[in-house]
XYZ file of C-alpha atoms in Angstrom:
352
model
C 100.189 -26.667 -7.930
C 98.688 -29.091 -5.316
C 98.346 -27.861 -2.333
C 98.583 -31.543 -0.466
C 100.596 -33.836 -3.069
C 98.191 -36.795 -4.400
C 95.173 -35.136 -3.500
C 92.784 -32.432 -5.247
C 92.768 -28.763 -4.519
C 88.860 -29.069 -3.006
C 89.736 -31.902 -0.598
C 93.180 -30.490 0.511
C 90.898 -27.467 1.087
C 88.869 -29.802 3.762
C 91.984 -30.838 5.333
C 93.030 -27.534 5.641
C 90.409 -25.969 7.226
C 90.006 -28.555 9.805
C 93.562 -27.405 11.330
C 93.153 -26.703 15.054
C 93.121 -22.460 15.207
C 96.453 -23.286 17.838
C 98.337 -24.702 14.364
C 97.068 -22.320 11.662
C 100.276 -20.183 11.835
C 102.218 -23.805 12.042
C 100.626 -24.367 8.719
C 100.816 -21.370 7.349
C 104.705 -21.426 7.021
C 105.227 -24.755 6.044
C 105.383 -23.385 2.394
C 104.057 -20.217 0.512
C 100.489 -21.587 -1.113
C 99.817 -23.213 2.347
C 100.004 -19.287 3.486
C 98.201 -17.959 0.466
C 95.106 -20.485 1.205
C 95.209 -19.947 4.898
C 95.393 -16.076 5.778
C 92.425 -15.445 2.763
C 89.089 -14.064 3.803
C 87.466 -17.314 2.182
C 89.462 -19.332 4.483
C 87.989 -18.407 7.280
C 84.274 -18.182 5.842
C 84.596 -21.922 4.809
C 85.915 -22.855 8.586
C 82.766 -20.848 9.871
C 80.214 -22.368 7.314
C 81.568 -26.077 8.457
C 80.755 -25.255 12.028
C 85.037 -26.055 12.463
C 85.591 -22.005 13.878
C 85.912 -22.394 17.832
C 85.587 -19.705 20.031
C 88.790 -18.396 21.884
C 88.826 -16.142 25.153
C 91.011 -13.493 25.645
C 91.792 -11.458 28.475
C 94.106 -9.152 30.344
C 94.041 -10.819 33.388
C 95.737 -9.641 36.880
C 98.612 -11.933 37.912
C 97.133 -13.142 41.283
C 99.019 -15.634 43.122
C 102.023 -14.974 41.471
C 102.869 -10.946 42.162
C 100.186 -10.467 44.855
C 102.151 -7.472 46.246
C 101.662 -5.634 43.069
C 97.968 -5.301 41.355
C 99.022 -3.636 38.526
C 101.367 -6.524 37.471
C 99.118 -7.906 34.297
C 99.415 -10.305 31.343
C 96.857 -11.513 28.593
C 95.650 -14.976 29.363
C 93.641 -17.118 26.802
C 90.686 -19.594 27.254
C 89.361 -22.354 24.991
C 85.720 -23.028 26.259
C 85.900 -26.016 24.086
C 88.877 -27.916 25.587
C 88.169 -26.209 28.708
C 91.842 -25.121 28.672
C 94.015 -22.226 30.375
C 97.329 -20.920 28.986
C 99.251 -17.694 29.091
C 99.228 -15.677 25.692
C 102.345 -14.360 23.680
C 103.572 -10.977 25.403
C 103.370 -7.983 23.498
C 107.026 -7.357 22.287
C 107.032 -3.422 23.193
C 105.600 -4.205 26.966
C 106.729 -7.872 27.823
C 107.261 -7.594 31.324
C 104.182 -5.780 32.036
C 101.317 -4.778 29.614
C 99.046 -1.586 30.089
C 96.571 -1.205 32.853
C 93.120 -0.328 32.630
C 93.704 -1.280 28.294
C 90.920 -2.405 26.505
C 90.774 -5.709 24.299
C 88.691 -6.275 21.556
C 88.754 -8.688 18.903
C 88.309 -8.424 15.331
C 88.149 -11.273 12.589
C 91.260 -13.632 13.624
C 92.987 -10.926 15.751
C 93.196 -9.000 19.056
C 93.834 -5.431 19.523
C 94.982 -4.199 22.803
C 94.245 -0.134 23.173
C 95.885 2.504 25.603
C 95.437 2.346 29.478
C 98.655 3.351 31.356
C 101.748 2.842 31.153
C 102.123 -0.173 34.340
C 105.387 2.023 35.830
C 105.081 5.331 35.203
C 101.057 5.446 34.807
C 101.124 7.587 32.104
C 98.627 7.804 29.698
C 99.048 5.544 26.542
C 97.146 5.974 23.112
C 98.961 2.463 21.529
C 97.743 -0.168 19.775
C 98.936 -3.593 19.679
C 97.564 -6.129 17.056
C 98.069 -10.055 17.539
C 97.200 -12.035 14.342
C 96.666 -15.464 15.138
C 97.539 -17.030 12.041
C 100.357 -15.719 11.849
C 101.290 -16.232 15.545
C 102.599 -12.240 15.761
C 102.351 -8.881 17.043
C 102.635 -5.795 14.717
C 101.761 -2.161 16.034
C 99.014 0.036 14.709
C 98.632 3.723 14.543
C 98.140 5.512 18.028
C 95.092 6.779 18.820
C 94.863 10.579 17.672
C 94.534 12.081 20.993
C 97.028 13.470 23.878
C 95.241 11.295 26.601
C 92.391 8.951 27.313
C 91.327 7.024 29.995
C 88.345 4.890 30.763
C 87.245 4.753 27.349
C 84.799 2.222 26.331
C 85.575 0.268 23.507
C 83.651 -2.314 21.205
C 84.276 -3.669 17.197
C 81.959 -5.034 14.485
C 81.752 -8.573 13.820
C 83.080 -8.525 10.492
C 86.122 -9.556 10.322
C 88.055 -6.546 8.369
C 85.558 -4.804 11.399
C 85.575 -1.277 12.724
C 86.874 -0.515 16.408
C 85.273 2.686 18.226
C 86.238 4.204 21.287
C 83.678 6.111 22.781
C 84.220 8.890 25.701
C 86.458 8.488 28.843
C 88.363 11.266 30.589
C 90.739 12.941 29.193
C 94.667 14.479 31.023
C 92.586 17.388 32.261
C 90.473 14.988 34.238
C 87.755 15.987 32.054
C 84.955 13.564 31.054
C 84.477 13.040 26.957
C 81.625 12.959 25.077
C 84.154 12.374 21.395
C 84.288 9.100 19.805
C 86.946 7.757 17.521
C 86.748 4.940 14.635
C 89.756 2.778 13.880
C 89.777 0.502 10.604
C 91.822 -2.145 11.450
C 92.633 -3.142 7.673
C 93.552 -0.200 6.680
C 95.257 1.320 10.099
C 93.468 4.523 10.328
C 92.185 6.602 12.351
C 88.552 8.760 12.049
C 86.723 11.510 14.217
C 83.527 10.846 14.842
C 80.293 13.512 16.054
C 80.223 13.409 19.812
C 77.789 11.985 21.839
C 75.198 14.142 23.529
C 76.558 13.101 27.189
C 79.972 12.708 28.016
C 80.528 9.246 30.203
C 83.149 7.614 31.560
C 83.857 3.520 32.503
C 80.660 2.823 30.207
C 80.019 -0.276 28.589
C 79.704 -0.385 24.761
C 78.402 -3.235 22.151
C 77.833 -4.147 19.086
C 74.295 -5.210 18.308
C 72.717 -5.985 15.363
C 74.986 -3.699 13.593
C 74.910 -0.695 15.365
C 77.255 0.903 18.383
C 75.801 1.184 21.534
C 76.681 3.172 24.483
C 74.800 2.151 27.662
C 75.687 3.393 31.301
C 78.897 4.795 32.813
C 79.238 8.057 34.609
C 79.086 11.668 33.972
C 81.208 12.833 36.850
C 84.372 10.748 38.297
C 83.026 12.093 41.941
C 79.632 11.054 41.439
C 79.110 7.718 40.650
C 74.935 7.685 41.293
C 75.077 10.112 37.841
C 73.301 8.477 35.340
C 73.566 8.740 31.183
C 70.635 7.170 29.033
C 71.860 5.056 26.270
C 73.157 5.960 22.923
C 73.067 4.614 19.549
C 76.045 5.139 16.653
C 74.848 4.147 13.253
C 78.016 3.346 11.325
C 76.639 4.075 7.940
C 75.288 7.566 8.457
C 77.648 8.252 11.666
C 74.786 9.527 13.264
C 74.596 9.106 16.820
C 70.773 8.837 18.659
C 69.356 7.951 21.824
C 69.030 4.245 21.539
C 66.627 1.406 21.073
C 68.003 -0.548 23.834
C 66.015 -0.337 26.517
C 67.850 -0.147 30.057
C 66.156 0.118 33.255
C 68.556 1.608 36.264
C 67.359 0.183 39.019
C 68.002 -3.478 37.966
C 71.310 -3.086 35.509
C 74.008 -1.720 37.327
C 75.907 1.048 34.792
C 79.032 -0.793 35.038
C 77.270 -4.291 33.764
C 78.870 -6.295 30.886
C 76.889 -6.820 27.731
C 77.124 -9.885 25.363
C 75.487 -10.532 22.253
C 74.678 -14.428 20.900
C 72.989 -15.289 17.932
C 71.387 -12.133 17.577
C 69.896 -10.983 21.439
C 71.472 -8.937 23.527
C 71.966 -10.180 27.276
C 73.247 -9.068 30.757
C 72.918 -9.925 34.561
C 70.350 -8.698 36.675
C 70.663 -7.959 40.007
C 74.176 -9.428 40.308
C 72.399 -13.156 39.882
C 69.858 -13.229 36.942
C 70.478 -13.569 33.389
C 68.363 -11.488 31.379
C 67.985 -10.841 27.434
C 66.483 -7.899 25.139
C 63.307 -9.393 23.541
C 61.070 -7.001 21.929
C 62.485 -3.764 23.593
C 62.110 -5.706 26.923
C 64.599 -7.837 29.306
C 63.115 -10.875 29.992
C 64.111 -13.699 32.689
C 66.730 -16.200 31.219
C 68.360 -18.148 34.508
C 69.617 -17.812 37.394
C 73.493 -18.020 38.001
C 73.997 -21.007 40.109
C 75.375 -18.775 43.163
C 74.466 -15.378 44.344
C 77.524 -13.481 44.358
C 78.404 -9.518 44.569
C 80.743 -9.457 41.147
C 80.244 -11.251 37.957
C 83.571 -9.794 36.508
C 83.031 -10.639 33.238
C 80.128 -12.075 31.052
C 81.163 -13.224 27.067
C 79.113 -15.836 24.855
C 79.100 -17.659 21.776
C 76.474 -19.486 19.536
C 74.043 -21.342 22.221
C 76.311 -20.432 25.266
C 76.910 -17.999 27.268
C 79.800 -17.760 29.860
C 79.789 -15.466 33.167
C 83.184 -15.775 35.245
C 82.147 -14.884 39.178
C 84.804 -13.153 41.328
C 85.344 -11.987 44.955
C 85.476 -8.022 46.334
C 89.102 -8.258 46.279
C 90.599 -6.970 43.140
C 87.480 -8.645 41.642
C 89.383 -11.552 41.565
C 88.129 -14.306 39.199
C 87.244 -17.304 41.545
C 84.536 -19.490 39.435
C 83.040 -19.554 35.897
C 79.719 -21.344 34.659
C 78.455 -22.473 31.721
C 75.133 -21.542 30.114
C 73.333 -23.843 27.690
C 70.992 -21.256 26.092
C 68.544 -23.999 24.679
C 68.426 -26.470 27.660
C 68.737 -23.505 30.459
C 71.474 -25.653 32.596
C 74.526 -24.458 33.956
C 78.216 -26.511 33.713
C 80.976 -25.618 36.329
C 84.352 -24.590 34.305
C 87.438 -25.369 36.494
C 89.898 -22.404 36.730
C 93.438 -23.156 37.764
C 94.886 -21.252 40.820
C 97.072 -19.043 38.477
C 94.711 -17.564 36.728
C 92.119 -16.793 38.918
C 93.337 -13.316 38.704
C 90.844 -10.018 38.302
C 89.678 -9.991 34.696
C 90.134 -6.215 33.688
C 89.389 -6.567 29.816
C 88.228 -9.213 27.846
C 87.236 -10.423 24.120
C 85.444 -13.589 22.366
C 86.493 -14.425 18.843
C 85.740 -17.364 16.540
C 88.636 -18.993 14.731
């Protein structure tokens, strides 16, 4: 059967793949082999080895502006560094009013996962997970996380795309903090215990890097916030967990920094205005951030780039984003409308 009529399978296989990541699920239901092509694994590997993937932003973003007298009132918002575009992203179903607070987003392959936080009226605790599949424009919902409560979790997945998500401490109903970790395949909607940590943490910041889990900062104690936790390391293979490789230094990373991985190197801010990156076991001077500011609210990158989003002490409100050209060390302004300038609370980079 030919996929486009007149034309051979291989070149209707270059059209194909050169369908803006906004139209896949378009194309996908304009008939059955269409589908078939589109939603395989080889799909997206010959998008990625064409250079055609884009990168794609999303967030849970505070509604600033538009429910100011309520800071719990949030929504997912999406990006496209490429267009430099803004739009609002399909509700999830369940929670389309409002969707959880203090959630975590994470993306894996050509979809989003959106996992617990509370509930934004009652504020109770919520072990969901919502999946958004982007080409096929839709929400499903996955299995609940297998535990009564947890809060403050961090959360990271693998870059492949059928990839691994794992949760890693938080605080638990008791107000106690967790040193358990959870994995969650996303293809096959289940669920694993892993070995705990050796330090329970809470609001730390976890990544992915060069195929490992790592753990760095948060706190120990919810009333002591100068507590400090060296870094830990989850190999995925042996599920061993070790102090890690990374090294971190405390008096120049805050424990609440972001950490982004591009093209291999691990990077973060420095002293709330430099960008630094992991060479040889040691964090070396990128750039500057064109202003000094008191809250870089979130911090995401993709091949050459990287992208920090500056915000204000209110609500952390997200107030100005720049552009870094990795190779050529200059900085572009990105333009963000008025309506979404609201605090960024989780946040995800994925290549479609």
């Amino acid at each position: 059967m030919e996929l486009i009529p007149g034309l051979p399978n291989d070149v209707a296989h270059e059209c194909l793949i050169r369908i803006s990541f906004d139209q896949l699920s378009k194309a996908a239901s304009v008939c059955r082999a269409w589908n078939a092509v589109i939603k395989q694994p080889e799909f997206r590997r010959r998008r990625k080895a064409s250079a055609l993937t884009r990168p794609v932003i999303v967030m849970a973003q505070r509604m600033d502006g538009l429910r100011e007298s309520d800071p719990s009132f949030y929504r997912l918002t999406l990006f496209e560094p490429v267009k430099r575009r803004w739009r609002n992203f399909p509700p999830i179903p369940e929670m389309a009013e409002r969707m959880p607070v203090y959630c975590s987003v994470v993306g894996i392959g050509t979809e989003v996962a959106v996992i617990g936080g509370f509930h934004p009226v009652t504020r109770q605790h919520l072990n969901s997970v919502f999946i958004y599949n982007f080409l096929s424009a839709t929400w499903r919902r996955g299995a609940d996380m297998p535990c009564k409560g947890r809060a403050f979790f961090g959360c990271a997945a693998s870059a492949a795309d059928d990839g691994t998500v794992v949760v890693a401490g938080g605080v638990n109903l008791g107000n106690s903090v967790l040193k358990s970790a959870l994995a969650y395949d996303v293809a096959r909607d289940t669920w694993t215990t892993l070995s705990d940590m050796s330090f329970g943490r809470i609001e730390c910041t976890c990544v992915f890097h060069r195929s490992k889990f790592h753990v760095l900062g948060g706190f120990n104690d919810p009333h002591d916030l100068d507590s400090k936790q060296p870094a830990e390391t989850l190999d995925l293979v042996t599920r061993q967990w070790c102090l890690s490789d990374i090294v971190t230094d405390y008096e120049i990373i805050s424990k609440r920094d972001i950490y982004v991985e591009v093209g291999g190197i691990l990077y973060t801010i420095k002293e709330r205005h430099d960008v630094i990156a992991l060479e040889d076991a040691t964090w070396v001077f990128v750039a500057r951030v064109p202003i000094y500011t008191s809250s870089v609210v979130y911090v995401t990158g993709w091949p050459g780039k990287i992208m920090v989003i500056i915000g204000n002490t209110k609500y952390g409100a997200a107030k100005r984003a720049y552009v870094l050209e990795l190779k050529t060390k200059k900085w572009t302004k990105v333009q963000i409308p008025s309506e979404y300038r609201g605090n960024v609370q989780s946040s995800c980079c994925i290549h479609i």
